[in-house]
mmCIF file of C-alpha atoms and ligand atoms in Angstrom:
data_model
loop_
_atom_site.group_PDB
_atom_site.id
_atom_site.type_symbol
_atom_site.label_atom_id
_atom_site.label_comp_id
_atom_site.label_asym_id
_atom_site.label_seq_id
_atom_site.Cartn_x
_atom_site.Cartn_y
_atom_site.Cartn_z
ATOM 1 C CA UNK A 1 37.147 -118.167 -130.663
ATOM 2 C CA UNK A 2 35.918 -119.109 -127.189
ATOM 3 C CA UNK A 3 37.931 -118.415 -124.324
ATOM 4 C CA UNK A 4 36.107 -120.480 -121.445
ATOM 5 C CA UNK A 5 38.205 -120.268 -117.446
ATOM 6 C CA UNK A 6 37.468 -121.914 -114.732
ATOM 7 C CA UNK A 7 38.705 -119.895 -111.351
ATOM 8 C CA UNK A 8 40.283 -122.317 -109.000
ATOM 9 C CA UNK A 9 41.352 -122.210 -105.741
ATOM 10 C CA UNK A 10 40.376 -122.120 -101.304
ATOM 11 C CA UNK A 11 37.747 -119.617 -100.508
ATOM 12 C CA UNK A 12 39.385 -116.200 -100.131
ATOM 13 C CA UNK A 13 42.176 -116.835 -102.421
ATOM 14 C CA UNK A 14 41.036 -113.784 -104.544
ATOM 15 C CA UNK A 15 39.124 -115.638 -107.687
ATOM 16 C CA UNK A 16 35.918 -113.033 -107.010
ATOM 17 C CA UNK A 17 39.036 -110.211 -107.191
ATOM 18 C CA UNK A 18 40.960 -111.909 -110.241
ATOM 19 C CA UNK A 19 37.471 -112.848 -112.190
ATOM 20 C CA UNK A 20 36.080 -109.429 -111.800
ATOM 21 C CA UNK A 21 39.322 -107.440 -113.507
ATOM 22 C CA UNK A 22 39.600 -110.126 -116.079
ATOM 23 C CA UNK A 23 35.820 -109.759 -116.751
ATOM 24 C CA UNK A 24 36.634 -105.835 -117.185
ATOM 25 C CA UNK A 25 39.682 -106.668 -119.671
ATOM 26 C CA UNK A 26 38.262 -109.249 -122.154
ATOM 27 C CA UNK A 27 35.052 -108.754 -121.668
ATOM 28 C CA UNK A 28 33.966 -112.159 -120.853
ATOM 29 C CA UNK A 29 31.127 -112.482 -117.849
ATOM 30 C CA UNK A 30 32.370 -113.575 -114.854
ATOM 31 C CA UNK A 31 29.785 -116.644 -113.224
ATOM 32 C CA UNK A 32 29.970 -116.649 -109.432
ATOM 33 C CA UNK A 33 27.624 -119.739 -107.945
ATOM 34 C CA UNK A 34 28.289 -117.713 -104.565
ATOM 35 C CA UNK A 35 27.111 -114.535 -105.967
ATOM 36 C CA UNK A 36 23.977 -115.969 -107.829
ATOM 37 C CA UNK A 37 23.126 -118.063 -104.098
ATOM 38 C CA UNK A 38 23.476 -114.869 -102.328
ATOM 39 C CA UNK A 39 21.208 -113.423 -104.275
ATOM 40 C CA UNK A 40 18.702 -115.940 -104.354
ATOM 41 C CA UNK A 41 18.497 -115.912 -100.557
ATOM 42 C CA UNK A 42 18.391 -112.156 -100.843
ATOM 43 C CA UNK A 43 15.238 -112.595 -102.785
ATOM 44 C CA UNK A 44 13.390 -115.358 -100.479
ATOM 45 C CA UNK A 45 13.291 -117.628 -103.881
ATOM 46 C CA UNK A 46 13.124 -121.507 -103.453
ATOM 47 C CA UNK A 47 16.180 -121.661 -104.610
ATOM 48 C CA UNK A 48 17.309 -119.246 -101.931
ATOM 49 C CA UNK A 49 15.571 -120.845 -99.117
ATOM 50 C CA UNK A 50 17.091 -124.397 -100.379
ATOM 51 C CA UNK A 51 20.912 -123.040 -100.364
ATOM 52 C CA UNK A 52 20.627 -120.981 -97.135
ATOM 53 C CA UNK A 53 21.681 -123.782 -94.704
ATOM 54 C CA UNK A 54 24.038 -125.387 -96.143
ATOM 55 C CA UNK A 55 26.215 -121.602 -96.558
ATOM 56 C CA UNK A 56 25.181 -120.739 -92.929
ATOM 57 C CA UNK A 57 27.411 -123.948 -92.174
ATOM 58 C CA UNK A 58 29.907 -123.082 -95.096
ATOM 59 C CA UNK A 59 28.825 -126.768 -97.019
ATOM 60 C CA UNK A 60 28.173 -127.252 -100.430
ATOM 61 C CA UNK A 61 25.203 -126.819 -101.530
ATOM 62 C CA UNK A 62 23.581 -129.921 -103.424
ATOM 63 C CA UNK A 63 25.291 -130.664 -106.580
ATOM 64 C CA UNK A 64 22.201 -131.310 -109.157
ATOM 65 C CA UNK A 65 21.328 -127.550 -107.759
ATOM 66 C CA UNK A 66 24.291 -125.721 -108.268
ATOM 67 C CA UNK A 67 24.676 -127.959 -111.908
ATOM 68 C CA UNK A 68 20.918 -126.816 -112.969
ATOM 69 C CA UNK A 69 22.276 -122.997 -111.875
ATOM 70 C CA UNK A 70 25.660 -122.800 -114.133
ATOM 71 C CA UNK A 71 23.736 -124.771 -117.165
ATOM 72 C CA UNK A 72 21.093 -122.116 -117.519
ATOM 73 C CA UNK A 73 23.301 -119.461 -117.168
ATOM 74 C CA UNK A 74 25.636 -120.687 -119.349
ATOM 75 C CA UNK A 75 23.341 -120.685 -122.403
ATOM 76 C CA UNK A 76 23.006 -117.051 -122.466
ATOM 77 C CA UNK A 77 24.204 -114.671 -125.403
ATOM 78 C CA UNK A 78 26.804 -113.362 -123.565
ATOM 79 C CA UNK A 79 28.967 -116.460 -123.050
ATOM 80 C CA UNK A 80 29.279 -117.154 -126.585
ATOM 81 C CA UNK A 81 32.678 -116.052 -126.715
ATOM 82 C CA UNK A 82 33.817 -116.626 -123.442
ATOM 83 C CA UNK A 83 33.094 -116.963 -119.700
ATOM 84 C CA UNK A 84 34.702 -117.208 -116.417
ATOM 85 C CA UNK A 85 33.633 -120.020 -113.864
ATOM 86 C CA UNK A 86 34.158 -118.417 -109.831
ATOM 87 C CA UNK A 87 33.595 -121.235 -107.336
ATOM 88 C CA UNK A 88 32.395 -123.799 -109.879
ATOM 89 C CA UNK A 89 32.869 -126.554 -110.008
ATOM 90 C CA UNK A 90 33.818 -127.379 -106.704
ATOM 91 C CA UNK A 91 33.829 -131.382 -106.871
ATOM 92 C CA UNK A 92 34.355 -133.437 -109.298
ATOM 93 C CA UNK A 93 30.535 -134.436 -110.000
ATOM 94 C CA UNK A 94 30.669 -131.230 -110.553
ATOM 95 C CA UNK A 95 33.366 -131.411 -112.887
ATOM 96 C CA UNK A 96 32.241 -134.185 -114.997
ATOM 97 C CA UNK A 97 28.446 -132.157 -115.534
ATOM 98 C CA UNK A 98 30.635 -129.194 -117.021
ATOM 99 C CA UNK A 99 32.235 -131.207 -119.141
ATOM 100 C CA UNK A 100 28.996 -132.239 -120.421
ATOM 101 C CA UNK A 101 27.814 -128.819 -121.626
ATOM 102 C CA UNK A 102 30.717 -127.066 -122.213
ATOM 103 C CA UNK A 103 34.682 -126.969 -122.871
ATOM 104 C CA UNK A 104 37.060 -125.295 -120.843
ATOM 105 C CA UNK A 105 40.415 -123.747 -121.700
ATOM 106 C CA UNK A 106 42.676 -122.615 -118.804
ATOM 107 C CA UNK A 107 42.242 -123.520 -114.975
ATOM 108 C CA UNK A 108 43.720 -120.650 -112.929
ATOM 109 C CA UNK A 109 44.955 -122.695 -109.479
ATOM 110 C CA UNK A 110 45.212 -119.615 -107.012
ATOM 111 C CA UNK A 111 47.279 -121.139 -104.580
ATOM 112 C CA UNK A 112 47.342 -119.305 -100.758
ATOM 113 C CA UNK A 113 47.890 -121.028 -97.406
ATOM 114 C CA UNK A 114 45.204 -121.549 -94.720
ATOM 115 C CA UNK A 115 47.095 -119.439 -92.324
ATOM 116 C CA UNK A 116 46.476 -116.549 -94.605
ATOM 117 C CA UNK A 117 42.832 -117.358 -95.657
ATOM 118 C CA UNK A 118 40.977 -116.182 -92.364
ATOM 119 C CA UNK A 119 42.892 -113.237 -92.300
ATOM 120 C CA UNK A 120 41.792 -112.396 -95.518
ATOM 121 C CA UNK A 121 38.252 -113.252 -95.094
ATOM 122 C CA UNK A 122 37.547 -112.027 -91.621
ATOM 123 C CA UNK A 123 38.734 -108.626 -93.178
ATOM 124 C CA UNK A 124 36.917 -109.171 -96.335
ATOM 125 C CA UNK A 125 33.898 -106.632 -96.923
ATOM 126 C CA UNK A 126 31.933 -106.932 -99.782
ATOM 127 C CA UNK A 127 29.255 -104.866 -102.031
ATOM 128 C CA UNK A 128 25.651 -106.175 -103.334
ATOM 129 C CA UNK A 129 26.878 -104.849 -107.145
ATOM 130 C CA UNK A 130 29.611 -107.804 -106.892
ATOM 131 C CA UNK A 131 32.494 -105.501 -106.037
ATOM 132 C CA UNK A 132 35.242 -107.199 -102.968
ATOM 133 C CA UNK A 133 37.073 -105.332 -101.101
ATOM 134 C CA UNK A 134 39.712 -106.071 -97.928
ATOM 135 C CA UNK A 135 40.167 -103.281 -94.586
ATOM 136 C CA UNK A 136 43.813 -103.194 -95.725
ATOM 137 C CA UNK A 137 45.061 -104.653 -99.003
ATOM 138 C CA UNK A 138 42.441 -103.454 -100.654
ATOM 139 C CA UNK A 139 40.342 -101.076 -98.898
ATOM 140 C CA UNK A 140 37.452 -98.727 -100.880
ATOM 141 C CA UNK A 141 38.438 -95.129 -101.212
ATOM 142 C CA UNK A 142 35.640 -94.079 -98.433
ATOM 143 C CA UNK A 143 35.440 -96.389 -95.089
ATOM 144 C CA UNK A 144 32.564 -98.768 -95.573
ATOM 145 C CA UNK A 145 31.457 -97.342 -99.357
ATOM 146 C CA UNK A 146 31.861 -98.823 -102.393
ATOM 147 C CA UNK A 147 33.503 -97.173 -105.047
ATOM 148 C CA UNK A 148 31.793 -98.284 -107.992
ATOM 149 C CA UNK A 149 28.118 -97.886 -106.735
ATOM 150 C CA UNK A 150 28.540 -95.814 -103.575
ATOM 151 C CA UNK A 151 26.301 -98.231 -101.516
ATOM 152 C CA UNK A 152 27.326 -99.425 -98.028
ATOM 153 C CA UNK A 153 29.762 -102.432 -97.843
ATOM 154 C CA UNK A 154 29.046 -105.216 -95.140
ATOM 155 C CA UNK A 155 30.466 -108.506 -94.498
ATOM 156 C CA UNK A 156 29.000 -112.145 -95.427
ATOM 157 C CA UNK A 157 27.474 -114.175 -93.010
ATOM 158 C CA UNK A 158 29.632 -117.206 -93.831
ATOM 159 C CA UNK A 159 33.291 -114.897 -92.672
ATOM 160 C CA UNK A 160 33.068 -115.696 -89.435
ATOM 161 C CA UNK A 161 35.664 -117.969 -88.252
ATOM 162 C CA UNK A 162 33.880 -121.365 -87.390
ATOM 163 C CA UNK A 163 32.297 -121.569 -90.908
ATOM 164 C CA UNK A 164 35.528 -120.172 -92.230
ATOM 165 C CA UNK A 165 37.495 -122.801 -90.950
ATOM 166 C CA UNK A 166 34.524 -125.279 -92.398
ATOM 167 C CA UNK A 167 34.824 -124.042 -95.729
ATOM 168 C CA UNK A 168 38.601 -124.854 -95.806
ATOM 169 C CA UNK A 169 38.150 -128.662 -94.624
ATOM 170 C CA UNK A 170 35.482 -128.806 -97.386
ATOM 171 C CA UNK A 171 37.689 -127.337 -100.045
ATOM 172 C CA UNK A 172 40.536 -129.789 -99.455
ATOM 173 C CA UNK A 173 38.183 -132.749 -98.672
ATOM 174 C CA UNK A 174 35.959 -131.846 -101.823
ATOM 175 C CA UNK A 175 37.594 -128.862 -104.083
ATOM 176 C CA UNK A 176 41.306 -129.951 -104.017
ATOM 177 C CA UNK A 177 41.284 -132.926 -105.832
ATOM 178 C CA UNK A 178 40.181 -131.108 -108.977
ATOM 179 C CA UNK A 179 44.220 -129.400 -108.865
ATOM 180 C CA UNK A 180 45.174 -132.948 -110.142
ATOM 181 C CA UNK A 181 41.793 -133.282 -112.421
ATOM 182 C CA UNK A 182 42.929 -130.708 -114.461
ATOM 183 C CA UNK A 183 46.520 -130.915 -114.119
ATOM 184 C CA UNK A 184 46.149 -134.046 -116.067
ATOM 185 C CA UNK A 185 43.956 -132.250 -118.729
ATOM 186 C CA UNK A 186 46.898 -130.003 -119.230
ATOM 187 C CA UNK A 187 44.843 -126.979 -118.561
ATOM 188 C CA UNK A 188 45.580 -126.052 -114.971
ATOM 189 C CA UNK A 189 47.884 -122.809 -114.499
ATOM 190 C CA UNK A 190 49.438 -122.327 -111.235
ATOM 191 C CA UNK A 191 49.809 -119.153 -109.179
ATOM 192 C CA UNK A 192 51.077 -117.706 -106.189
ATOM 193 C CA UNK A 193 48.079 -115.844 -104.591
ATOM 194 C CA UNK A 194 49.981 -114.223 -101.627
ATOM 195 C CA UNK A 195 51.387 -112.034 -104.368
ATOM 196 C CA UNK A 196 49.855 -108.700 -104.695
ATOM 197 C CA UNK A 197 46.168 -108.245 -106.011
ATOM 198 C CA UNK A 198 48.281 -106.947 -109.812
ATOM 199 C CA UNK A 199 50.816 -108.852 -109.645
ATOM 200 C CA UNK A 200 48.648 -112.433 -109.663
ATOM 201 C CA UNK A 201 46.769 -109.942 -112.585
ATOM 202 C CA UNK A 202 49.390 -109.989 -114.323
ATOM 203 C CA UNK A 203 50.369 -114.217 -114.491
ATOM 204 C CA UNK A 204 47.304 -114.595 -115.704
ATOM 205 C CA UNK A 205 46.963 -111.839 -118.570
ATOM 206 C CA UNK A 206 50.465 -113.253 -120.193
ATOM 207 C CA UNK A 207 48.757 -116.475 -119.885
ATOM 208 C CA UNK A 208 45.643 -115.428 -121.609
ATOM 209 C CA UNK A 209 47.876 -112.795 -124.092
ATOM 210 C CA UNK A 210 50.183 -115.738 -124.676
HETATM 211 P P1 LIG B 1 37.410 -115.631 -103.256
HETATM 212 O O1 LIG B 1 36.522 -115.126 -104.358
HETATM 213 O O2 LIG B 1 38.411 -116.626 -103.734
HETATM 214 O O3 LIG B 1 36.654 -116.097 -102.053
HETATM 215 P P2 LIG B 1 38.062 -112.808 -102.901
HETATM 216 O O4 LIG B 1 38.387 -112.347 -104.274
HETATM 217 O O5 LIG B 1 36.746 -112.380 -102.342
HETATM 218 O O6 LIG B 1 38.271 -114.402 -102.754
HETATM 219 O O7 LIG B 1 39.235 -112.298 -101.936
HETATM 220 C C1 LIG B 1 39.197 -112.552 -100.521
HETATM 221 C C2 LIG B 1 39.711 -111.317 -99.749
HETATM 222 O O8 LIG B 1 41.111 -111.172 -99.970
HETATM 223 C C3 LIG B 1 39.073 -110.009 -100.201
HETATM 224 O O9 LIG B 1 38.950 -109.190 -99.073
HETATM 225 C C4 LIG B 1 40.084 -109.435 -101.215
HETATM 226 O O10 LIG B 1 40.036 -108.021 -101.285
HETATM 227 C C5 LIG B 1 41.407 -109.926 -100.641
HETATM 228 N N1 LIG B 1 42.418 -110.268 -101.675
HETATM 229 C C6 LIG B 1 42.202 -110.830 -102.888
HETATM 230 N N2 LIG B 1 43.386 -111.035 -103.542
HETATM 231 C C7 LIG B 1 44.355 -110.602 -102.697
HETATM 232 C C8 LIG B 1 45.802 -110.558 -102.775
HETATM 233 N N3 LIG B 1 46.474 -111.008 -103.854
HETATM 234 N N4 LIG B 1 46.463 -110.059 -101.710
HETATM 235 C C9 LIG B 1 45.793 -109.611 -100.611
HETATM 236 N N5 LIG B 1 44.456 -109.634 -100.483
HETATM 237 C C10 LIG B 1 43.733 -110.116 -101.500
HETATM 238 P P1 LIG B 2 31.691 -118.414 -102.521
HETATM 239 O O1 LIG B 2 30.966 -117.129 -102.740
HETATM 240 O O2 LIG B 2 32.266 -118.982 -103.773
HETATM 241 O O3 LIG B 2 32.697 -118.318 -101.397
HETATM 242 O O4 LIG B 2 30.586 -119.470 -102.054
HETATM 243 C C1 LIG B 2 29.874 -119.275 -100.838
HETATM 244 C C2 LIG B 2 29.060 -120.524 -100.504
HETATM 245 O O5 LIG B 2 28.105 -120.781 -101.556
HETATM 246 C C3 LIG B 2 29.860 -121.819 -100.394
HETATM 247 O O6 LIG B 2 30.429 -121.999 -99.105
HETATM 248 C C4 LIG B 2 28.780 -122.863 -100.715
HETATM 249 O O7 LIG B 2 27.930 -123.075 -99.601
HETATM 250 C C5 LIG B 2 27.963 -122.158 -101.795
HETATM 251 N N1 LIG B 2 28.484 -122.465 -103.156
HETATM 252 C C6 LIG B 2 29.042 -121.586 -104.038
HETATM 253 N N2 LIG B 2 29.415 -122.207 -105.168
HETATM 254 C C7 LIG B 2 29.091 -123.514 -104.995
HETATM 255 C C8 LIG B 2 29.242 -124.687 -105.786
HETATM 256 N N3 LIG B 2 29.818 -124.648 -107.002
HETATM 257 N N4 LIG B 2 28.791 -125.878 -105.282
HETATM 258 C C9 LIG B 2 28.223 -125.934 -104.073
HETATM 259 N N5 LIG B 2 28.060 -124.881 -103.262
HETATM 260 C C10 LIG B 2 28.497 -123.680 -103.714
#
């Protein structure tokens, strides 16, 4: 049995957070197209070079890029019982390539207002090993450390507020219509991501336990 998610919701709503522990419970590898672009700029690749801009401004970077990028990693071993999608797909092209290569099972729709999203993100600091943390709802155990790996935390480029608030008008303009894509489907599962960090845990384990 596959159990294949997809990770919905604005940027900062806490699908890096939510993907990561659910990752750690099931098992299944959590994808982040954010993550694997980081990296790739990290690295100088083409690839890299390519996506840097379009973060910088907090745009999408070119469909038939990111689609290439979630396809390959996709056919690994280790998604062959399960995976979870974080920040793909983000439009509905990208929607209808997924479907194409692979079948998806619950949509978690972390829902959290914009008021609350810079707040969250200007605070956000974040470690190279994938770890997320937040100054005060979820701050490491020593200031500007992270607790898994013990390197130093720093925050991304793109949490500043002007590409912030660019990243929100893109996720409504482009991102939000896929809330009514897969409501349709029957898949999408709604939740309240103001809640605490285990409490939006928990909707989504009796979902998956269910
Ligand atoms: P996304 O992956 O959707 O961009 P993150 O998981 O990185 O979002 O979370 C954004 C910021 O908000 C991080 O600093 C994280 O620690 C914090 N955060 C995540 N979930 C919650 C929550 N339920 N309540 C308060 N802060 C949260
Ligand atoms: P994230 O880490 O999910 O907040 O993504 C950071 C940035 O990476 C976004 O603002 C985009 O520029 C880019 N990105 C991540 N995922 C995608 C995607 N699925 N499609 C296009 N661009 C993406």
């Amino acid at each position: 049995m596959m159990t294949n998610i997809i990770m919905l919701g604005p940027p900062g709503s806490g699908k890096g957070t939510q993907a990561e522990m659910i990752s750690e419970k099931y098992g299944w590898p959590q994808i982040s197209t954010g993550n694997i672009l980081r990296h790739a700029i990290e690295a100088k690749s083409k690839l890299g070079l390519e996506a840097e801009s379009y973060m910088g401004r907090g745009e999408l970077v070119p469909d038939e890029v990111v689609d290439g990028i979630v396809a390959e990693r996709l056919s690994h071993e280790d998604c062959r019982s399960g995976f979870i999608l974080d920040g793909f797909p983000r439009d509905l092209h990208q929607a209808h390539a997924l479907e194409e290569i692979a079948s998806i099972d619950h949509v978690f729709d972390i829902r959290v207002p914009d008021q609350a999203i810079v707040d969250r993100l200007s605070k956000r600091r974040v470690c190279d090993c994938g770890e997320t943390y937040h100054l005060e709802y979820n701050p490491p155990r020593a200031e500007g450390v992270c607790d898994e790996c013990g390197k130093p935390l720093y925050q991304r480029d793109d949490d500043n507020e002007g590409t912030i608030r660019n990243r929100l008008k893109v996720y409504h303009e482009k991102t939000e219509p896929l809330i009514g894509y897969y409501r349709e489907k029957g898949l999408l599962v709604e939740l309240d991501g103001t809640r605490d960090i285990g409490e939006v845990f928990d909707g989504m384990c009796s979902r998956l336990d269910g």
